[in-house]
Tab-separated table of C-alpha atoms and ligand atoms in Angstrom:
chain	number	residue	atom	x	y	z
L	1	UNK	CA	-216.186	-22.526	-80.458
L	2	UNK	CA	-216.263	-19.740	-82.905
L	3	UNK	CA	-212.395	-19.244	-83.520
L	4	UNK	CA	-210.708	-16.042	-82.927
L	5	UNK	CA	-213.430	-15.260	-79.754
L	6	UNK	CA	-211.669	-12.855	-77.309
L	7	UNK	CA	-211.613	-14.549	-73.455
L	8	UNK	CA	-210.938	-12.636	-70.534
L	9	UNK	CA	-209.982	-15.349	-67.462
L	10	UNK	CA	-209.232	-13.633	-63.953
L	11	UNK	CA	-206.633	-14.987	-62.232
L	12	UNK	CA	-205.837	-17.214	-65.374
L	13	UNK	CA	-202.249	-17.479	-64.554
L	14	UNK	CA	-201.949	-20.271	-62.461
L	15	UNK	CA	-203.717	-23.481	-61.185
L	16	UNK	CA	-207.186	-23.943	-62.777
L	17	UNK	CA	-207.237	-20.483	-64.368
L	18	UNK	CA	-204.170	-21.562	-66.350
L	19	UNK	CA	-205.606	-24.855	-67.544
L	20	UNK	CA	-208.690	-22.657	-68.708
L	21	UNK	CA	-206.524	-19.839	-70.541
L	22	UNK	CA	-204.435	-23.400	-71.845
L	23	UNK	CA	-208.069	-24.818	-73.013
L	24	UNK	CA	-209.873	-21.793	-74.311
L	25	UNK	CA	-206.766	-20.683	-76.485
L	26	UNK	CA	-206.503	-24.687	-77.720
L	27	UNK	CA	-210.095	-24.163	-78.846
L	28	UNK	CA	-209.350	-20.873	-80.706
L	29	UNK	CA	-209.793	-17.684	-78.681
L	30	UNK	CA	-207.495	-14.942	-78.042
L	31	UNK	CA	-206.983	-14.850	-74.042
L	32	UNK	CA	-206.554	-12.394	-71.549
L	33	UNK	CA	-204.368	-13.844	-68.961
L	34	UNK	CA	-204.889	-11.815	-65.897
L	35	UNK	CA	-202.653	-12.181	-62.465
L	36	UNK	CA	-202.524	-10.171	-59.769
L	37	UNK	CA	-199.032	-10.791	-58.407
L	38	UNK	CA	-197.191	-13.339	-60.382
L	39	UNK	CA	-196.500	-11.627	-64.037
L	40	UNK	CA	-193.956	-14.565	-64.146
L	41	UNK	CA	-196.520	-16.793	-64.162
L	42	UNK	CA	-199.325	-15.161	-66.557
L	43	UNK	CA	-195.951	-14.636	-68.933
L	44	UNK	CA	-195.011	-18.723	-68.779
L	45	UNK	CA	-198.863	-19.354	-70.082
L	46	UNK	CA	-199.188	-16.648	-72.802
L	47	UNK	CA	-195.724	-17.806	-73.716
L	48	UNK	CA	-196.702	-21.533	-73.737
L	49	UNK	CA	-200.396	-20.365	-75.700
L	50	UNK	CA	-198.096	-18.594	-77.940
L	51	UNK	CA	-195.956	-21.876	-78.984
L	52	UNK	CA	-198.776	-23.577	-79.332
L	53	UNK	CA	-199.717	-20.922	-82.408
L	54	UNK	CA	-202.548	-18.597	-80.106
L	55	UNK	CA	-202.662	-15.625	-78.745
L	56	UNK	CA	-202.558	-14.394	-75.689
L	57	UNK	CA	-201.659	-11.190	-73.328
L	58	UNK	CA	-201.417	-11.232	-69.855
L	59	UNK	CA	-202.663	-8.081	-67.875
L	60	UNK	CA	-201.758	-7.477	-64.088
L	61	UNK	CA	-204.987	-6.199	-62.519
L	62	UNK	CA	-206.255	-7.042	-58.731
L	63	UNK	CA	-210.207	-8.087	-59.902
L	64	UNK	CA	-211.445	-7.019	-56.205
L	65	UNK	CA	-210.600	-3.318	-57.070
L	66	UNK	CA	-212.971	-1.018	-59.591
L	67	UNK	CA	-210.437	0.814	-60.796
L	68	UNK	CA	-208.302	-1.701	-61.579
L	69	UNK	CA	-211.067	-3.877	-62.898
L	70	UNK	CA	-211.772	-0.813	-65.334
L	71	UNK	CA	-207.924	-0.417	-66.695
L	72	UNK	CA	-208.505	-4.649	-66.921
L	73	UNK	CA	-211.471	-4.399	-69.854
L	74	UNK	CA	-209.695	-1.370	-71.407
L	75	UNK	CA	-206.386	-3.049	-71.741
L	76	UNK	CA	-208.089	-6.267	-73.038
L	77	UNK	CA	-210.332	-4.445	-75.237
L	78	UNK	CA	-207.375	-2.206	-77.182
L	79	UNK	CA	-204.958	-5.205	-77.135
L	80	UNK	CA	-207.360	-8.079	-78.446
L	81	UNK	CA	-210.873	-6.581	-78.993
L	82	UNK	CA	-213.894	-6.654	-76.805
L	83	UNK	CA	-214.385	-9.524	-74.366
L	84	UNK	CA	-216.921	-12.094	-75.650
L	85	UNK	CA	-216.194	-14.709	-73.125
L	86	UNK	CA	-215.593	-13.961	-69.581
L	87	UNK	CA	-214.210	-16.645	-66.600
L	88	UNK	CA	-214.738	-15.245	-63.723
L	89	UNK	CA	-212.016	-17.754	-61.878
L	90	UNK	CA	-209.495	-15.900	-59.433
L	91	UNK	CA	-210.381	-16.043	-56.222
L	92	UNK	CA	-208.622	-17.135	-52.161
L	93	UNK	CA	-209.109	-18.584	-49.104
L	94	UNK	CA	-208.536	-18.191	-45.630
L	95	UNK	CA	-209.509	-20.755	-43.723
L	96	UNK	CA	-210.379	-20.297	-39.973
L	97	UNK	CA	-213.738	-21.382	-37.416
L	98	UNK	CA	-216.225	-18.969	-37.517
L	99	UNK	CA	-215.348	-18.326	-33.728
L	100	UNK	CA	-211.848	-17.352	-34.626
L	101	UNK	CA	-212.759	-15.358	-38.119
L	102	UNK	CA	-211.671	-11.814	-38.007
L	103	UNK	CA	-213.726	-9.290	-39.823
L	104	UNK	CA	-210.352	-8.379	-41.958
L	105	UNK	CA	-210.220	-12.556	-43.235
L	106	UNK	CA	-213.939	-12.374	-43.809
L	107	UNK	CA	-214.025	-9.531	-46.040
L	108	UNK	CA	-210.672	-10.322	-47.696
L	109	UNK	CA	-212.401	-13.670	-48.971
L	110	UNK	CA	-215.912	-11.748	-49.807
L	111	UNK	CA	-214.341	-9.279	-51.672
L	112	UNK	CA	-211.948	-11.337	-53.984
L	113	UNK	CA	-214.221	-14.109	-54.886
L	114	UNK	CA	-217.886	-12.059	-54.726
L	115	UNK	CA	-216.953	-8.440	-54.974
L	116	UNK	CA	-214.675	-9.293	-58.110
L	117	UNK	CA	-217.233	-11.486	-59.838
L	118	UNK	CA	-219.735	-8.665	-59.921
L	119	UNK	CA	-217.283	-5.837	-61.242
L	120	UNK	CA	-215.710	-7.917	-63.928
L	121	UNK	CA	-219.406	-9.778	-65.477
L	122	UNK	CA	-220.815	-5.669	-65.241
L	123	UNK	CA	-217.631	-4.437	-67.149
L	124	UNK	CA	-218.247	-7.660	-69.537
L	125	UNK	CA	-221.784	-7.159	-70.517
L	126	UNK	CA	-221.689	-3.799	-72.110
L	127	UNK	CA	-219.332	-5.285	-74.741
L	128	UNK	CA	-221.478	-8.322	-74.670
L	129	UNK	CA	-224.945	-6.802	-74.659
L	130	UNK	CA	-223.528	-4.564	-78.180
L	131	UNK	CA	-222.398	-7.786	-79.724
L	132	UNK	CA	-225.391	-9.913	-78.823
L	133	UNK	CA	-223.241	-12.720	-77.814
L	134	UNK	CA	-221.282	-13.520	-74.672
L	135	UNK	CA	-220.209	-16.035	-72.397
L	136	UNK	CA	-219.977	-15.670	-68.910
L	137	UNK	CA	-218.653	-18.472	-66.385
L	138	UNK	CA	-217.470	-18.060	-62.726
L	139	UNK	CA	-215.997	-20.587	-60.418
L	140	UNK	CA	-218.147	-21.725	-57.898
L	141	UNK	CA	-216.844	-24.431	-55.317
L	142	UNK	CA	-218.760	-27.505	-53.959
L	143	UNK	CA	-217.851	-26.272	-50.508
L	144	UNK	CA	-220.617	-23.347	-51.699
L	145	UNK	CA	-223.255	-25.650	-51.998
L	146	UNK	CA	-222.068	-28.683	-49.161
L	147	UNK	CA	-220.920	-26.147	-46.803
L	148	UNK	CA	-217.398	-26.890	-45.205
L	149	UNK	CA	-216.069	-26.279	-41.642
L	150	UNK	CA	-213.235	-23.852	-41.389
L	151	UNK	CA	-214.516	-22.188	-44.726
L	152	UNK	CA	-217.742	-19.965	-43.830
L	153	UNK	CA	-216.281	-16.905	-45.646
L	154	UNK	CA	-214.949	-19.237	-48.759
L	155	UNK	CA	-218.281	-20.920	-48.639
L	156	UNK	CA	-220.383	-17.778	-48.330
L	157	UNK	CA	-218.943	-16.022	-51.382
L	158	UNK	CA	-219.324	-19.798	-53.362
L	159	UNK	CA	-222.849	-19.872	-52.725
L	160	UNK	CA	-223.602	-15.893	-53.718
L	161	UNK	CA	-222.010	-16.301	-56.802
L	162	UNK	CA	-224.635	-18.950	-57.757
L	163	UNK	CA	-227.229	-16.405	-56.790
L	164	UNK	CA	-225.695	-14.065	-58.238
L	165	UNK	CA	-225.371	-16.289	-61.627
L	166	UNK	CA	-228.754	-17.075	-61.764
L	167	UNK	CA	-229.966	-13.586	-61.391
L	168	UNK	CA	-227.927	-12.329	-64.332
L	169	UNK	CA	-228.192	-15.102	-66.577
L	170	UNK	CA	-232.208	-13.670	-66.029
L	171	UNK	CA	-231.519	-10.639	-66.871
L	172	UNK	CA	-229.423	-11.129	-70.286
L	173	UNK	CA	-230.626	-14.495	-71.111
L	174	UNK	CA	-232.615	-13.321	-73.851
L	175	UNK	CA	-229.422	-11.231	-75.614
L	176	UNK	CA	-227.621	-13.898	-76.590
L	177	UNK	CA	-225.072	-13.918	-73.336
L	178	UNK	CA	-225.373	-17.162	-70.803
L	179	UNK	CA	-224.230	-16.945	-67.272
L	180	UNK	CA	-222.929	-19.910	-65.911
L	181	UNK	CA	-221.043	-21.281	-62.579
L	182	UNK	CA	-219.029	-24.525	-62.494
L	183	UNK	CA	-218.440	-25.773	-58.752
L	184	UNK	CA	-215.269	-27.825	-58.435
L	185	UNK	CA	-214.890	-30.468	-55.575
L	186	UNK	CA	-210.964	-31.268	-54.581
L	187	UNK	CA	-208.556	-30.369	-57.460
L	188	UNK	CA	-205.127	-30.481	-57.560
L	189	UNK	CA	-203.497	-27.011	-57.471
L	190	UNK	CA	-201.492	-24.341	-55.183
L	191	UNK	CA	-204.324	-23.541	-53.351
L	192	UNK	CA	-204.848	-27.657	-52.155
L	193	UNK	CA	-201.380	-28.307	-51.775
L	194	UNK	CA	-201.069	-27.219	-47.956
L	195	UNK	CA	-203.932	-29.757	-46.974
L	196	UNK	CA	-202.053	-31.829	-44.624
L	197	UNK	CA	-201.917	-35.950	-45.437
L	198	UNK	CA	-204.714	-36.844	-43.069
L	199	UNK	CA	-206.823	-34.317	-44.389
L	200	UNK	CA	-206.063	-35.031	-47.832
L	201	UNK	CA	-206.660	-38.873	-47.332
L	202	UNK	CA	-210.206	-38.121	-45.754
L	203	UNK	CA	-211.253	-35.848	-48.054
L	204	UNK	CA	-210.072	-38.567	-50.678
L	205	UNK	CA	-211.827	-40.957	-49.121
L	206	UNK	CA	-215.531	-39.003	-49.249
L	207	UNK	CA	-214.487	-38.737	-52.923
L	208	UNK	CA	-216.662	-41.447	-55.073
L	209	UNK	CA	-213.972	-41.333	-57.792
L	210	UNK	CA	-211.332	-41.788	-55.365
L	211	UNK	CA	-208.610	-39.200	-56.406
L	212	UNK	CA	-208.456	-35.090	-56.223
L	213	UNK	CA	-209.384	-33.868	-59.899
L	214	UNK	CA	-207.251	-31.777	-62.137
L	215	UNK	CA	-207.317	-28.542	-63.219
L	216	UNK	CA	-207.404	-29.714	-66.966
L	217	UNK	CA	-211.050	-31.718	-65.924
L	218	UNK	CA	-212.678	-28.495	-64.407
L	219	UNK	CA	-211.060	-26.381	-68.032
L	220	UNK	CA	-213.265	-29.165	-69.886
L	221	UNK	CA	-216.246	-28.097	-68.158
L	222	UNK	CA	-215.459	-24.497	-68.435
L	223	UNK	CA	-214.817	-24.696	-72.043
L	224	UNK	CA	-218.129	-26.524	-72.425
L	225	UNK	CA	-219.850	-23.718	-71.116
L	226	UNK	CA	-218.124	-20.957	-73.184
L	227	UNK	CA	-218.339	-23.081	-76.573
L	228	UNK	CA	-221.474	-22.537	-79.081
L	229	UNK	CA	-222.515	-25.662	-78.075
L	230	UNK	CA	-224.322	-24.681	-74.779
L	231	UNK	CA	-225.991	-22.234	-76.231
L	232	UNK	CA	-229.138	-22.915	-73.917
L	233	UNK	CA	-227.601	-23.725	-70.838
L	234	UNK	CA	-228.209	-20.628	-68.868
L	235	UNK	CA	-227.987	-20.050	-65.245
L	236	UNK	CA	-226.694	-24.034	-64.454
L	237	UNK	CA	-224.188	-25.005	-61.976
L	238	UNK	CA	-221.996	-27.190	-62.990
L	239	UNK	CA	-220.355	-29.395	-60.277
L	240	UNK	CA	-217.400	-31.055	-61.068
L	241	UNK	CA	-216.276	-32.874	-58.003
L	242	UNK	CA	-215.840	-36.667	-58.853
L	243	UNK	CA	-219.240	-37.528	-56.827
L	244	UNK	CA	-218.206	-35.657	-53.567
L	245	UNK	CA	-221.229	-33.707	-53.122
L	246	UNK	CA	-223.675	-36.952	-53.659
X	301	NAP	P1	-204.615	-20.885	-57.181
X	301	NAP	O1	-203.815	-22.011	-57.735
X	301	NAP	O2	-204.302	-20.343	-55.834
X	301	NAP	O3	-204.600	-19.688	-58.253
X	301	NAP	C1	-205.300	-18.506	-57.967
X	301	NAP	C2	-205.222	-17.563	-59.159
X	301	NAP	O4	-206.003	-16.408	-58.830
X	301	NAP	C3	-203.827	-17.072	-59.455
X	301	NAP	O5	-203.692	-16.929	-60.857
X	301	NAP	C4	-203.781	-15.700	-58.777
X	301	NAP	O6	-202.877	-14.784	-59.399
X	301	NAP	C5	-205.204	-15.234	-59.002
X	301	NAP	N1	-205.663	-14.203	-58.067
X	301	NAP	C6	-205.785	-14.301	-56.706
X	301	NAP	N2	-206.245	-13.129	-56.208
X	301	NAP	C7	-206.426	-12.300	-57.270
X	301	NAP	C8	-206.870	-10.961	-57.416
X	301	NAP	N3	-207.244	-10.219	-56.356
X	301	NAP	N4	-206.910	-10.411	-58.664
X	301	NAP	C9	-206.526	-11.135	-59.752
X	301	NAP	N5	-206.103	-12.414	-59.678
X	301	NAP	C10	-206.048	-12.976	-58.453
X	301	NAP	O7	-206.159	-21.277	-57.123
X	301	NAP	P2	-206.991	-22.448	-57.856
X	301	NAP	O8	-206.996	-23.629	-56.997
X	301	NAP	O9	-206.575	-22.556	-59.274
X	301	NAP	O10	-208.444	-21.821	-57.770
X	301	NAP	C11	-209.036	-21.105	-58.855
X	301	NAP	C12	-210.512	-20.890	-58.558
X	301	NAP	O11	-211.129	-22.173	-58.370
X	301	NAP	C13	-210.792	-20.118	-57.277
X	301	NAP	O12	-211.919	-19.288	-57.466
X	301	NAP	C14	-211.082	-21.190	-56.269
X	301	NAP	O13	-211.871	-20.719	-55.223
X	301	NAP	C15	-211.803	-22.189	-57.126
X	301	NAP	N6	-211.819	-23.555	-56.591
X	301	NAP	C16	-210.657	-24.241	-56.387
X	301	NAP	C17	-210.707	-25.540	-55.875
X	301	NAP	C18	-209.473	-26.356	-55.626
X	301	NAP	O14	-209.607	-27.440	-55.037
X	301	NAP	N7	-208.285	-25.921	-56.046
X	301	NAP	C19	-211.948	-26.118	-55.579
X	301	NAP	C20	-213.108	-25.389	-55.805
X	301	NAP	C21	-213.030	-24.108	-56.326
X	301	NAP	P3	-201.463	-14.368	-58.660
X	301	NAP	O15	-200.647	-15.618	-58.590
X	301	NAP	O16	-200.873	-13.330	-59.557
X	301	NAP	O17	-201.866	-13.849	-57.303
């Protein structure tokens, strides 16, 4: 990667986000750490980025609202410079069957993974489409291309961000800025760590690699994607599930 690139990463304060902002700063950018609640936690990772000899801000911003999304790219932009590379990574669930699924839980989901992809990538590209250059990856999810029971509002905004992706990446492909999803399978973070030990073992168990991954193994891919080296891979998902979706 070009050193000194600025990266934005939503929701880059904990779990996979934070192995991303960890990644992207080891490889030389200059990282916006955003968080919604937990300042604690964006301010552990720019401190850590920080030892490490990077730099790094975190900015509180809730990526589901325009305004806020707005105040997001300004902040980033006077603090560190324009955003070149863009992970598009903070997003929930709320698990419940369909039957049961409120129209408050389905548009909670929708609207922090979907709704937040689109504002943040169209706040990105201006910068990106003046600097001829730019990087944008979101996080997709297996369960967005498998489907998975419990999870048709998860699963739903998973699979429009790879339609979304794809669409885009047509768009700017041709300005120097790729647009990218990477679909994890299991990993190990806060938002796995109330699947109870049945669960976990079956879901294990339809794993070919036999394990949960890490949130270091989906930053790899990530980092992949926002390096100079995949400069032709446009509008790919990336799935990174140890062989779950085969
Ligand atoms: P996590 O540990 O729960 O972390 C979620 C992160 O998103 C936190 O930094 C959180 O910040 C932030 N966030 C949540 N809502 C936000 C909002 N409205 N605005 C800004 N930031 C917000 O989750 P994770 O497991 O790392 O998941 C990260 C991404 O990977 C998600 O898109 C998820 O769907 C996807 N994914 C995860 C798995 C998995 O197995 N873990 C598998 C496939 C895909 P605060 O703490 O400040 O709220």
């Amino acid at each position: 990667m070009t050193p000194g690139r600025v990266a934005l990463v939503t929701g880059g304060s904990r779990g996979i986000g934070r192995a991303v902002s960890l990644r992207l700063a080891a490889c030389g950018a200059r990282v916006a750490v955003n968080y919604s609640k937990r300042a604690d936690a964006a301010d552990e990772v720019v401190a850590t980025i920080g030892q490490a000899g990077g730099e790094a801000v975190a900015i509180g911003a809730d990526v589901a609202d325009p305004d806020a999304v707005q105040a997001l790219f300004a902040e980033a932009a006077e603090r560190l410079g324009r955003v070149e590379i863009l992970v598009n990574n903070a997003g929930i669930t709320r698990d419940e069957l369909l039957l049961r699924m409120t129209p408050d839980i389905w548009d909670e989901v929708i609207t922090v993974n979907l709704r937040s992809v689109y504002l943040c990538t169209r706040a990105a590209l201006r910068g990106m489409l003046r600097g001829k250059f730019g990087r944008v990856v979101s996080i997709g999810s297996v369960a967005g291309l498998a489907g998975n029971p419990g999870q048709a509002n998860y699963a739903a905004s998973k699979a429009a961000i790879v339609g979304f992706t794809r669409s885009v990446a047509k768009e700017v492909g041709s300005r120097g800025i790729t647009v990218n999803v990477v679909a994890p399978g299991f990993i190990d973070t806060e938002m796995t760590a109330d699947i109870p030990d049945e669960a976990r073992e079956r879901a294990v168990g339809s794993v070919a690699i036999g394990r949960f991954g890490t949130a270091d193994e989906v930053a790899s891919a990530v980092a992949y994607l926002c390096g100079d080296e995949a400069s032709y891979v446009n509008g790919h998902v990336l799935v990174v599930d140890g062989g779950l979706a085969l």
